mmCIF file of C-alpha atoms and ligand atoms in Angstrom:
data_model
loop_
_atom_site.group_PDB
_atom_site.id
_atom_site.type_symbol
_atom_site.label_atom_id
_atom_site.label_comp_id
_atom_site.label_asym_id
_atom_site.label_seq_id
_atom_site.Cartn_x
_atom_site.Cartn_y
_atom_site.Cartn_z
ATOM 1 C CA MET A 1 4.896 6.205 17.782
ATOM 2 C CA GLN A 2 3.308 9.509 18.712
ATOM 3 C CA LEU A 3 2.924 9.981 22.435
ATOM 4 C CA SER A 4 1.330 12.831 24.248
ATOM 5 C CA ARG A 5 1.797 14.063 27.799
ATOM 6 C CA ARG A 6 -1.407 12.455 28.934
ATOM 7 C CA GLY A 7 -1.306 9.841 26.188
ATOM 8 C CA LEU A 8 -1.218 6.168 26.566
ATOM 9 C CA LEU A 9 -1.253 5.021 30.162
ATOM 10 C CA PHE A 10 -0.523 1.455 30.934
ATOM 11 C CA GLY A 11 -2.151 -0.578 33.645
ATOM 12 C CA THR A 12 -0.288 -0.163 36.876
ATOM 13 C CA ALA A 13 -0.507 -3.695 38.257
ATOM 14 C CA GLY A 14 2.836 -4.766 36.798
ATOM 15 C CA LEU A 15 4.468 -1.629 38.089
ATOM 16 C CA ALA A 16 3.379 -1.779 41.684
ATOM 17 C CA ALA A 17 6.381 -3.885 42.579
ATOM 18 C CA VAL A 18 8.678 -1.329 40.997
ATOM 19 C CA SER A 19 7.292 1.618 42.927
ATOM 20 C CA LEU A 20 7.179 -0.286 46.174
ATOM 21 C CA ALA A 21 10.783 -1.275 45.625
ATOM 22 C CA GLY A 22 11.420 2.465 45.468
ATOM 23 C CA CYS A 23 10.195 2.754 49.049
ATOM 24 C CA GLY A 24 12.833 0.360 50.324
ATOM 25 C CA ALA A 25 12.769 -3.377 50.627
ATOM 26 C CA GLY A 26 10.773 -4.718 53.506
ATOM 27 C CA GLU A 27 10.008 -1.287 54.921
ATOM 28 C CA ASP A 28 6.569 -0.467 56.155
ATOM 29 C CA THR A 29 5.073 2.404 54.241
ATOM 30 C CA LYS A 30 6.480 5.277 56.218
ATOM 31 C CA GLN A 31 5.247 8.780 55.511
ATOM 32 C CA LEU A 32 7.409 10.428 52.862
ATOM 33 C CA SER A 33 8.062 14.166 52.934
ATOM 34 C CA GLY A 34 9.085 14.488 49.269
ATOM 35 C CA PHE A 35 12.680 15.514 50.055
ATOM 36 C CA THR A 36 14.405 15.354 46.640
ATOM 37 C CA GLY A 37 17.967 15.651 45.383
ATOM 38 C CA ILE A 38 18.261 17.075 41.847
ATOM 39 C CA SER A 39 21.516 16.270 40.094
ATOM 40 C CA MET A 40 22.104 18.067 36.773
ATOM 41 C CA PRO A 41 25.061 17.316 34.465
ATOM 42 C CA THR A 42 26.449 20.548 33.034
ATOM 43 C CA THR A 43 26.010 24.286 32.703
ATOM 44 C CA THR A 44 27.459 24.375 29.172
ATOM 45 C CA SER A 45 24.042 23.655 27.725
ATOM 46 C CA ASP A 46 21.213 26.040 28.639
ATOM 47 C CA ARG A 47 18.543 23.445 29.205
ATOM 48 C CA TRP A 48 20.043 21.838 32.304
ATOM 49 C CA VAL A 49 20.359 25.177 34.063
ATOM 50 C CA LEU A 50 16.733 26.028 33.311
ATOM 51 C CA GLU A 51 15.503 22.574 34.240
ATOM 52 C CA GLY A 52 17.401 22.383 37.517
ATOM 53 C CA ALA A 53 15.695 25.620 38.592
ATOM 54 C CA ASP A 54 12.330 24.524 37.201
ATOM 55 C CA LEU A 55 12.436 21.164 38.992
ATOM 56 C CA GLU A 56 13.414 22.864 42.214
ATOM 57 C CA LYS A 57 10.586 25.381 41.976
ATOM 58 C CA ARG A 58 7.943 22.784 41.170
ATOM 59 C CA LEU A 59 9.016 20.596 44.094
ATOM 60 C CA LYS A 60 9.177 23.528 46.485
ATOM 61 C CA ASP A 61 5.712 24.646 45.371
ATOM 62 C CA LEU A 62 4.495 21.260 46.592
ATOM 63 C CA GLY A 63 6.146 21.926 49.930
ATOM 64 C CA TYR A 64 8.992 19.450 49.373
ATOM 65 C CA LYS A 65 12.567 20.150 50.443
ATOM 66 C CA THR A 66 15.194 20.010 47.693
ATOM 67 C CA ILE A 67 18.928 19.979 47.089
ATOM 68 C CA LEU A 68 20.074 21.100 43.625
ATOM 69 C CA GLU A 69 23.591 20.450 42.335
ATOM 70 C CA ASN A 70 25.318 20.587 38.964
ATOM 71 C CA GLY A 71 28.168 18.171 38.198
ATOM 72 C CA GLU A 72 29.807 20.440 35.585
ATOM 73 C CA ASP A 73 30.635 17.521 33.269
ATOM 74 C CA ASP A 74 32.849 15.887 35.899
ATOM 75 C CA ILE A 75 31.821 12.377 36.926
ATOM 76 C CA PRO A 76 33.544 12.263 40.356
ATOM 77 C CA THR A 77 31.894 15.601 41.205
ATOM 78 C CA GLN A 78 28.471 14.261 40.318
ATOM 79 C CA VAL A 79 29.048 11.060 42.311
ATOM 80 C CA SER A 80 30.108 12.977 45.414
ATOM 81 C CA GLN A 81 27.204 15.416 45.083
ATOM 82 C CA ILE A 82 24.773 12.480 44.958
ATOM 83 C CA GLN A 83 26.512 10.832 47.923
ATOM 84 C CA SER A 84 26.087 14.021 49.904
ATOM 85 C CA MET A 85 22.384 14.169 48.990
ATOM 86 C CA ILE A 86 21.976 10.614 50.290
ATOM 87 C CA ASP A 87 23.835 11.539 53.488
ATOM 88 C CA GLN A 88 21.461 14.468 53.965
ATOM 89 C CA GLY A 89 18.511 12.092 53.811
ATOM 90 C CA VAL A 90 16.838 12.619 50.430
ATOM 91 C CA GLU A 91 13.999 10.236 49.653
ATOM 92 C CA PHE A 92 14.095 10.823 45.898
ATOM 93 C CA LEU A 93 16.854 11.436 43.392
ATOM 94 C CA ILE A 94 16.219 13.029 39.996
ATOM 95 C CA ILE A 95 19.417 12.529 38.037
ATOM 96 C CA ALA A 96 20.587 13.557 34.571
ATOM 97 C CA ALA A 97 23.816 11.561 34.440
ATOM 98 C CA ILE A 98 27.134 12.748 33.067
ATOM 99 C CA GLY A 99 28.451 9.242 32.408
ATOM 100 C CA ASN A 100 25.709 6.704 31.817
ATOM 101 C CA THR A 101 27.555 3.827 33.508
ATOM 102 C CA SER A 102 29.258 5.686 36.316
ATOM 103 C CA LEU A 103 26.602 5.795 39.002
ATOM 104 C CA GLY A 104 26.079 2.116 39.915
ATOM 105 C CA GLU A 105 27.942 2.218 43.204
ATOM 106 C CA VAL A 106 26.436 5.410 44.578
ATOM 107 C CA LEU A 107 22.937 4.386 43.479
ATOM 108 C CA SER A 108 23.255 1.088 45.306
ATOM 109 C CA LYS A 109 23.973 3.069 48.471
ATOM 110 C CA ALA A 110 20.914 5.214 47.765
ATOM 111 C CA LYS A 111 18.799 2.130 47.274
ATOM 112 C CA ASP A 112 19.999 0.678 50.595
ATOM 113 C CA LYS A 113 18.443 3.732 52.195
ATOM 114 C CA GLY A 114 15.170 3.303 50.310
ATOM 115 C CA VAL A 115 15.654 6.228 47.931
ATOM 116 C CA THR A 116 13.539 6.229 44.732
ATOM 117 C CA ILE A 117 15.679 6.950 41.692
ATOM 118 C CA ILE A 118 14.368 8.748 38.638
ATOM 119 C CA SER A 119 16.646 8.826 35.628
ATOM 120 C CA TYR A 120 16.021 12.225 34.065
ATOM 121 C CA ASP A 121 16.254 12.565 30.266
ATOM 122 C CA ARG A 122 19.427 10.434 30.079
ATOM 123 C CA LEU A 123 19.076 6.769 30.955
ATOM 124 C CA ILE A 124 21.424 5.458 33.656
ATOM 125 C CA LEU A 125 22.825 2.096 32.584
ATOM 126 C CA GLU A 126 24.154 -1.078 34.183
ATOM 127 C CA THR A 127 22.477 -0.787 37.557
ATOM 128 C CA PRO A 128 19.326 -2.435 38.912
ATOM 129 C CA ASP A 129 18.653 0.654 41.016
ATOM 130 C CA VAL A 130 16.826 2.907 38.573
ATOM 131 C CA ASP A 131 13.088 3.010 39.276
ATOM 132 C CA TYR A 132 11.708 5.295 36.566
ATOM 133 C CA TYR A 133 12.812 7.075 33.436
ATOM 134 C CA ALA A 134 11.408 10.448 32.317
ATOM 135 C CA SER A 135 12.457 11.457 28.821
ATOM 136 C CA PHE A 136 11.399 12.003 25.221
ATOM 137 C CA ASN A 137 11.019 9.711 22.260
ATOM 138 C CA ASN A 138 14.718 10.040 21.545
ATOM 139 C CA TYR A 139 14.715 7.946 18.354
ATOM 140 C CA GLN A 140 12.116 10.344 16.941
ATOM 141 C CA VAL A 141 14.507 13.265 17.511
ATOM 142 C CA GLY A 142 16.872 11.786 14.902
ATOM 143 C CA VAL A 143 13.981 10.982 12.579
ATOM 144 C CA LEU A 144 12.830 14.621 12.643
ATOM 145 C CA GLN A 145 16.366 15.891 11.988
ATOM 146 C CA ALA A 146 16.898 13.590 8.998
ATOM 147 C CA LYS A 147 13.441 14.382 7.597
ATOM 148 C CA HIS A 148 14.289 18.072 7.733
ATOM 149 C CA ILE A 149 17.356 17.447 5.580
ATOM 150 C CA ILE A 150 15.409 15.322 3.117
ATOM 151 C CA SER A 151 12.623 17.848 2.698
ATOM 152 C CA ARG A 152 14.853 20.937 2.634
ATOM 153 C CA LEU A 153 17.005 19.454 -0.101
ATOM 154 C CA GLY A 154 14.024 17.895 -1.914
ATOM 155 C CA ILE A 155 15.651 14.465 -1.961
ATOM 156 C CA THR A 156 13.532 11.596 -3.251
ATOM 157 C CA GLU A 157 14.398 7.917 -3.493
ATOM 158 C CA THR A 158 14.621 8.305 -7.236
ATOM 159 C CA SER A 159 16.652 11.547 -7.252
ATOM 160 C CA THR A 160 19.434 11.272 -9.770
ATOM 161 C CA GLU A 161 21.241 14.181 -8.177
ATOM 162 C CA LYS A 162 23.676 13.174 -5.431
ATOM 163 C CA PHE A 163 23.616 14.954 -2.084
ATOM 164 C CA ASN A 164 26.691 14.968 0.129
ATOM 165 C CA ILE A 165 25.880 14.726 3.815
ATOM 166 C CA GLU A 166 28.005 14.385 6.945
ATOM 167 C CA LEU A 167 26.778 12.905 10.218
ATOM 168 C CA PHE A 168 27.509 14.005 13.762
ATOM 169 C CA SER A 169 26.505 12.137 16.913
ATOM 170 C CA GLY A 170 26.645 13.201 20.550
ATOM 171 C CA SER A 171 28.707 12.028 23.496
ATOM 172 C CA THR A 172 29.127 8.252 23.513
ATOM 173 C CA ASP A 173 28.766 8.164 27.302
ATOM 174 C CA ASP A 174 25.218 9.520 26.976
ATOM 175 C CA ASN A 175 22.698 6.794 26.148
ATOM 176 C CA ASN A 176 20.542 9.263 24.202
ATOM 177 C CA SER A 177 23.228 9.719 21.627
ATOM 178 C CA GLN A 178 22.744 6.313 20.008
ATOM 179 C CA HIS A 179 18.956 6.760 19.864
ATOM 180 C CA PHE A 180 19.201 10.151 18.143
ATOM 181 C CA PHE A 181 21.789 8.781 15.725
ATOM 182 C CA GLN A 182 19.883 5.621 14.920
ATOM 183 C CA GLY A 183 16.699 7.577 14.195
ATOM 184 C CA GLY A 184 18.628 9.789 11.782
ATOM 185 C CA LEU A 185 20.500 6.974 10.117
ATOM 186 C CA ASP A 186 17.440 4.753 9.648
ATOM 187 C CA THR A 187 15.615 7.653 8.024
ATOM 188 C CA LEU A 188 18.483 8.422 5.646
ATOM 189 C CA GLU A 189 19.232 4.783 4.906
ATOM 190 C CA PRO A 190 16.937 4.223 1.901
ATOM 191 C CA TYR A 191 18.442 7.281 0.231
ATOM 192 C CA ILE A 192 21.972 6.129 1.007
ATOM 193 C CA TYR A 193 21.258 2.685 -0.449
ATOM 194 C CA GLY A 194 19.464 4.266 -3.392
ATOM 195 C CA GLY A 195 22.554 6.368 -4.093
ATOM 196 C CA SER A 196 20.968 9.822 -3.808
ATOM 197 C CA VAL A 197 22.658 10.463 -0.447
ATOM 198 C CA VAL A 198 26.411 10.056 -0.220
ATOM 199 C CA ILE A 199 28.584 10.370 2.879
ATOM 200 C CA PRO A 200 31.975 11.277 1.439
ATOM 201 C CA SER A 201 33.873 10.705 4.704
ATOM 202 C CA ASN A 202 32.335 7.238 5.031
ATOM 203 C CA GLN A 203 31.960 7.931 8.746
ATOM 204 C CA THR A 204 28.587 6.392 9.461
ATOM 205 C CA GLU A 205 29.033 4.883 12.906
ATOM 206 C CA LEU A 206 28.595 6.189 16.415
ATOM 207 C CA GLU A 207 32.223 6.304 17.487
ATOM 208 C CA PRO A 208 33.859 8.179 14.583
ATOM 209 C CA THR A 209 30.991 10.673 14.385
ATOM 210 C CA SER A 210 30.796 11.244 18.152
ATOM 211 C CA THR A 211 31.274 14.544 19.990
ATOM 212 C CA ASP A 212 32.722 14.116 23.457
ATOM 213 C CA LYS A 213 30.606 15.836 26.132
ATOM 214 C CA TRP A 214 28.491 17.348 23.342
ATOM 215 C CA SER A 215 31.227 19.972 23.013
ATOM 216 C CA ARG A 216 30.895 22.728 20.475
ATOM 217 C CA ASP A 217 34.673 22.982 20.095
ATOM 218 C CA VAL A 218 35.069 19.257 19.462
ATOM 219 C CA ALA A 219 32.382 19.512 16.763
ATOM 220 C CA ARG A 220 33.989 22.578 15.204
ATOM 221 C CA ASP A 221 37.351 20.825 14.979
ATOM 222 C CA ARG A 222 35.873 17.661 13.472
ATOM 223 C CA MET A 223 33.951 19.721 10.897
ATOM 224 C CA ALA A 224 37.074 21.687 9.998
ATOM 225 C CA GLY A 225 38.932 18.398 9.450
ATOM 226 C CA LEU A 226 36.153 16.988 7.272
ATOM 227 C CA LEU A 227 36.074 20.134 5.114
ATOM 228 C CA GLU A 228 39.816 19.998 4.675
ATOM 229 C CA GLU A 229 39.903 16.323 3.777
ATOM 230 C CA PHE A 230 36.762 15.770 1.724
ATOM 231 C CA TYR A 231 35.324 19.058 0.509
ATOM 232 C CA GLN A 232 38.083 20.821 -1.365
ATOM 233 C CA ASP A 233 36.373 20.158 -4.672
ATOM 234 C CA GLN A 234 32.808 19.066 -4.010
ATOM 235 C CA PRO A 235 29.785 20.602 -2.310
ATOM 236 C CA LEU A 236 28.541 19.735 1.173
ATOM 237 C CA HIS A 237 24.747 19.754 1.123
ATOM 238 C CA ALA A 238 23.815 18.961 4.710
ATOM 239 C CA VAL A 239 25.073 18.057 8.159
ATOM 240 C CA LEU A 240 23.022 15.920 10.519
ATOM 241 C CA SER A 241 23.725 17.484 13.895
ATOM 242 C CA PRO A 242 22.163 16.120 17.077
ATOM 243 C CA TYR A 243 22.287 19.197 19.309
ATOM 244 C CA ASP A 244 22.334 23.003 18.964
ATOM 245 C CA GLY A 245 25.738 23.498 20.620
ATOM 246 C CA ILE A 246 27.255 21.049 18.132
ATOM 247 C CA SER A 247 25.404 22.774 15.271
ATOM 248 C CA ARG A 248 26.944 26.106 16.195
ATOM 249 C CA GLY A 249 30.405 24.533 16.240
ATOM 250 C CA ILE A 250 29.737 23.150 12.750
ATOM 251 C CA VAL A 251 28.615 26.586 11.529
ATOM 252 C CA GLU A 252 31.758 28.142 13.015
ATOM 253 C CA ALA A 253 33.975 25.747 11.034
ATOM 254 C CA LEU A 254 32.007 26.413 7.846
ATOM 255 C CA VAL A 255 32.275 30.185 8.251
ATOM 256 C CA ALA A 256 36.018 29.856 8.899
ATOM 257 C CA ALA A 257 36.228 27.934 5.606
ATOM 258 C CA ASP A 258 34.429 30.797 3.794
ATOM 259 C CA PHE A 259 30.964 29.303 3.516
ATOM 260 C CA GLU A 260 28.411 32.082 3.712
ATOM 261 C CA PRO A 261 25.410 31.493 5.995
ATOM 262 C CA GLY A 262 22.151 32.075 4.165
ATOM 263 C CA SER A 263 23.708 31.611 0.705
ATOM 264 C CA ASP A 264 22.558 28.816 -1.605
ATOM 265 C CA ASP A 265 25.635 26.714 -1.020
ATOM 266 C CA PHE A 266 25.460 26.852 2.766
ATOM 267 C CA PRO A 267 24.608 23.336 3.984
ATOM 268 C CA VAL A 268 21.354 22.442 5.699
ATOM 269 C CA ILE A 269 22.149 21.917 9.384
ATOM 270 C CA THR A 270 19.884 20.409 12.026
ATOM 271 C CA GLY A 271 19.930 20.709 15.832
ATOM 272 C CA GLN A 272 18.159 20.024 19.090
ATOM 273 C CA ASP A 273 17.073 21.834 22.270
ATOM 274 C CA ALA A 274 15.728 25.115 20.847
ATOM 275 C CA GLU A 275 18.524 27.114 22.478
ATOM 276 C CA LEU A 276 18.086 30.861 22.097
ATOM 277 C CA ARG A 277 21.200 31.369 19.962
ATOM 278 C CA SER A 278 20.105 28.636 17.621
ATOM 279 C CA LEU A 279 16.548 29.960 17.428
ATOM 280 C CA LYS A 280 18.056 33.310 16.470
ATOM 281 C CA ALA A 281 20.062 31.692 13.652
ATOM 282 C CA ILE A 282 16.960 29.830 12.460
ATOM 283 C CA LYS A 283 14.841 32.979 12.562
ATOM 284 C CA GLU A 284 17.426 35.142 10.813
ATOM 285 C CA GLY A 285 18.715 32.520 8.365
ATOM 286 C CA THR A 286 22.286 32.817 9.630
ATOM 287 C CA GLY A 287 23.225 29.206 10.428
ATOM 288 C CA GLN A 288 21.357 26.024 11.202
ATOM 289 C CA THR A 289 17.853 25.774 9.726
ATOM 290 C CA GLU A 290 16.220 23.475 12.236
ATOM 291 C CA THR A 291 16.152 22.473 15.869
ATOM 292 C CA VAL A 292 14.168 19.835 17.711
ATOM 293 C CA PHE A 293 12.193 21.309 20.568
ATOM 294 C CA LYS A 294 11.778 19.133 23.613
ATOM 295 C CA ASP A 295 9.489 20.947 25.988
ATOM 296 C CA THR A 296 11.541 20.625 29.134
ATOM 297 C CA ARG A 297 8.753 22.209 31.194
ATOM 298 C CA LEU A 298 6.701 19.100 30.484
ATOM 299 C CA LEU A 299 9.637 16.865 31.330
ATOM 300 C CA ALA A 300 10.089 18.575 34.683
ATOM 301 C CA GLU A 301 6.365 18.161 35.286
ATOM 302 C CA VAL A 302 6.570 14.432 34.520
ATOM 303 C CA ALA A 303 9.455 13.898 36.934
ATOM 304 C CA VAL A 304 7.832 15.945 39.687
ATOM 305 C CA ASP A 305 4.538 14.104 39.173
ATOM 306 C CA MET A 306 6.425 10.846 39.692
ATOM 307 C CA VAL A 307 7.703 12.079 43.051
ATOM 308 C CA LYS A 308 4.281 13.416 44.020
ATOM 309 C CA SER A 309 2.503 10.158 43.146
ATOM 310 C CA ILE A 310 4.830 8.150 45.345
ATOM 311 C CA VAL A 311 4.584 10.631 48.221
ATOM 312 C CA GLU A 312 0.821 10.346 47.953
ATOM 313 C CA GLY A 313 1.022 6.563 47.999
ATOM 314 C CA SER A 314 0.125 5.891 44.386
ATOM 315 C CA THR A 315 2.046 4.639 41.371
ATOM 316 C CA PRO A 316 3.539 7.092 38.847
ATOM 317 C CA ASP A 317 2.077 7.278 35.350
ATOM 318 C CA VAL A 318 4.236 5.733 32.671
ATOM 319 C CA ASN A 319 3.539 5.247 28.970
ATOM 320 C CA ASP A 320 6.355 2.953 27.866
ATOM 321 C CA LEU A 321 7.545 -0.302 29.356
ATOM 322 C CA GLY A 322 9.550 -1.840 26.563
ATOM 323 C CA THR A 323 11.909 0.641 24.922
ATOM 324 C CA TYR A 324 14.569 1.467 27.473
ATOM 325 C CA ASP A 325 16.587 -1.482 28.689
ATOM 326 C CA ASN A 326 19.345 -0.268 31.004
ATOM 327 C CA GLY A 327 21.264 -3.538 30.939
ATOM 328 C CA PHE A 328 19.431 -4.912 33.973
ATOM 329 C CA LYS A 329 15.795 -4.344 33.114
ATOM 330 C CA PHE A 330 13.380 -2.346 31.035
ATOM 331 C CA ILE A 331 12.829 0.856 32.971
ATOM 332 C CA PRO A 332 9.207 2.032 33.258
ATOM 333 C CA SER A 333 9.285 5.264 31.298
ATOM 334 C CA TYR A 334 7.265 8.317 30.533
ATOM 335 C CA LEU A 335 8.275 9.526 27.087
ATOM 336 C CA LEU A 336 7.229 12.879 25.623
ATOM 337 C CA ASP A 337 7.080 13.934 21.982
ATOM 338 C CA PRO A 338 9.819 16.042 20.406
ATOM 339 C CA VAL A 339 8.743 18.712 17.890
ATOM 340 C CA ASP A 340 10.484 19.870 14.729
ATOM 341 C CA VAL A 341 11.158 23.639 14.676
ATOM 342 C CA THR A 342 12.043 25.749 11.639
ATOM 343 C CA ALA A 343 11.726 29.422 10.633
ATOM 344 C CA GLU A 344 8.198 28.611 9.491
ATOM 345 C CA ASN A 345 6.816 27.387 12.814
ATOM 346 C CA TYR A 346 9.050 28.663 15.636
ATOM 347 C CA LYS A 347 6.520 31.397 16.505
ATOM 348 C CA GLU A 348 3.774 28.889 16.991
ATOM 349 C CA VAL A 349 5.775 26.178 18.749
ATOM 350 C CA VAL A 350 8.306 28.045 20.840
ATOM 351 C CA VAL A 351 7.021 31.610 21.232
ATOM 352 C CA ALA A 352 3.258 31.051 21.503
ATOM 353 C CA SER A 353 3.838 28.284 24.044
ATOM 354 C CA GLY A 354 5.749 30.753 26.211
ATOM 355 C CA TYR A 355 9.040 28.824 26.053
ATOM 356 C CA ALA A 356 10.959 31.804 24.629
ATOM 357 C CA THR A 357 10.035 35.361 23.727
ATOM 358 C CA GLU A 358 10.844 37.039 20.404
ATOM 359 C CA GLU A 359 12.830 39.562 22.403
ATOM 360 C CA ALA A 360 14.966 36.896 24.077
ATOM 361 C CA ILE A 361 15.604 35.287 20.699
ATOM 362 C CA ASP A 362 16.531 38.636 19.121
ATOM 363 C CA ASN A 363 18.809 39.508 22.024
ATOM 364 C CA ALA A 364 20.624 36.157 22.089
ATOM 365 C CA PRO A 365 24.345 36.398 21.306
ATOM 366 C CA ALA A 366 24.965 36.007 17.573
ATOM 367 C CA ASP A 367 26.574 32.576 17.705
HETATM 368 C C1 LIG B 401 21.306 15.029 25.795
HETATM 369 C C2 LIG B 401 19.951 15.651 25.715
HETATM 370 C C3 LIG B 401 19.914 16.675 24.613
HETATM 371 C C4 LIG B 401 21.046 17.666 24.776
HETATM 372 C C5 LIG B 401 22.367 16.997 25.051
HETATM 373 C C6 LIG B 401 23.462 17.972 25.412
HETATM 374 O O1 LIG B 401 21.319 14.078 26.794
HETATM 375 O O2 LIG B 401 18.941 14.682 25.509
HETATM 376 O O3 LIG B 401 18.657 17.314 24.625
HETATM 377 O O4 LIG B 401 20.712 18.557 25.806
HETATM 378 O O5 LIG B 401 22.254 16.043 26.081
HETATM 379 O O6 LIG B 401 23.224 18.594 26.635
#
């Protein structure tokens, strides 16, 4: 389903209860000031650093007070940062979780104080205390990645040639990971059943293909192991990678095994997040050939609009009520569209939109 920022808006009647619940059970509508705690998960991936600052700026521009913290991939750190935000009296929490099931207890304390909780990009699971979800069509991310492989290699359902592909998924404690993976797998499935796509390692499930904490080094080591075990005497045509940091780890292992980036036998490698280093590789033909761009400026805008709507006494816009079940309920969501980026269109999608300059791409570190 294609969604746009101001796409499909659902009627708000069914959601009124949800947003009122965000104001605290039984409370009279007291005037909110917009005080928001922003909890980001890691600084190892560029986007969260940029988005933390972007969210903070947008909220401050509205005159709202903010607290911004980064959990640095450590769950207890994130929990205590959120607890401290609650203690300081935030009315809203915008959280990109490190562990998707680790926040139940602290969020129940937030809810007792009437805090509205917005799950940011990553869905928080197994708690009734999430009010809204702002993210992208995460399944579509995997679809775009797999389609890139299919079109780059020219695979058709009737191809007699066999293409060897390996699959990587993200961190299993991030709910997005399964959506990206499923989108990719479903798209490749007819070709796998038809026999034109082969996965020599036979690793086709979430767990064995996973990459803890989305770590580049974990991905590099898994790729090195796969090359050693399965590719001594057959070609590797493509690697489905869910995220740019992982893609660069895969490229590192390939280079260490004497594959030459840009040559005909260098595998097609996908990615996600349009990180500068990966855009550089895409532009220069020195590694991965694709990334999925998720315009995080729009995501920040969605989350901030949610806060603003509630402060102003109205109900946030959502465009999806039935995709994201967090184990307790379907979370009212606003989902944005991801966009496929290659050497052919990066100028138009990433540069012309002002997300990155050519200069920043050129000056990014080589790997
Ligand atoms: C996911 C996110 C991706 C990527 C990854 C690693 O949750 O949706 O865009 O950033 O984390 O940080």
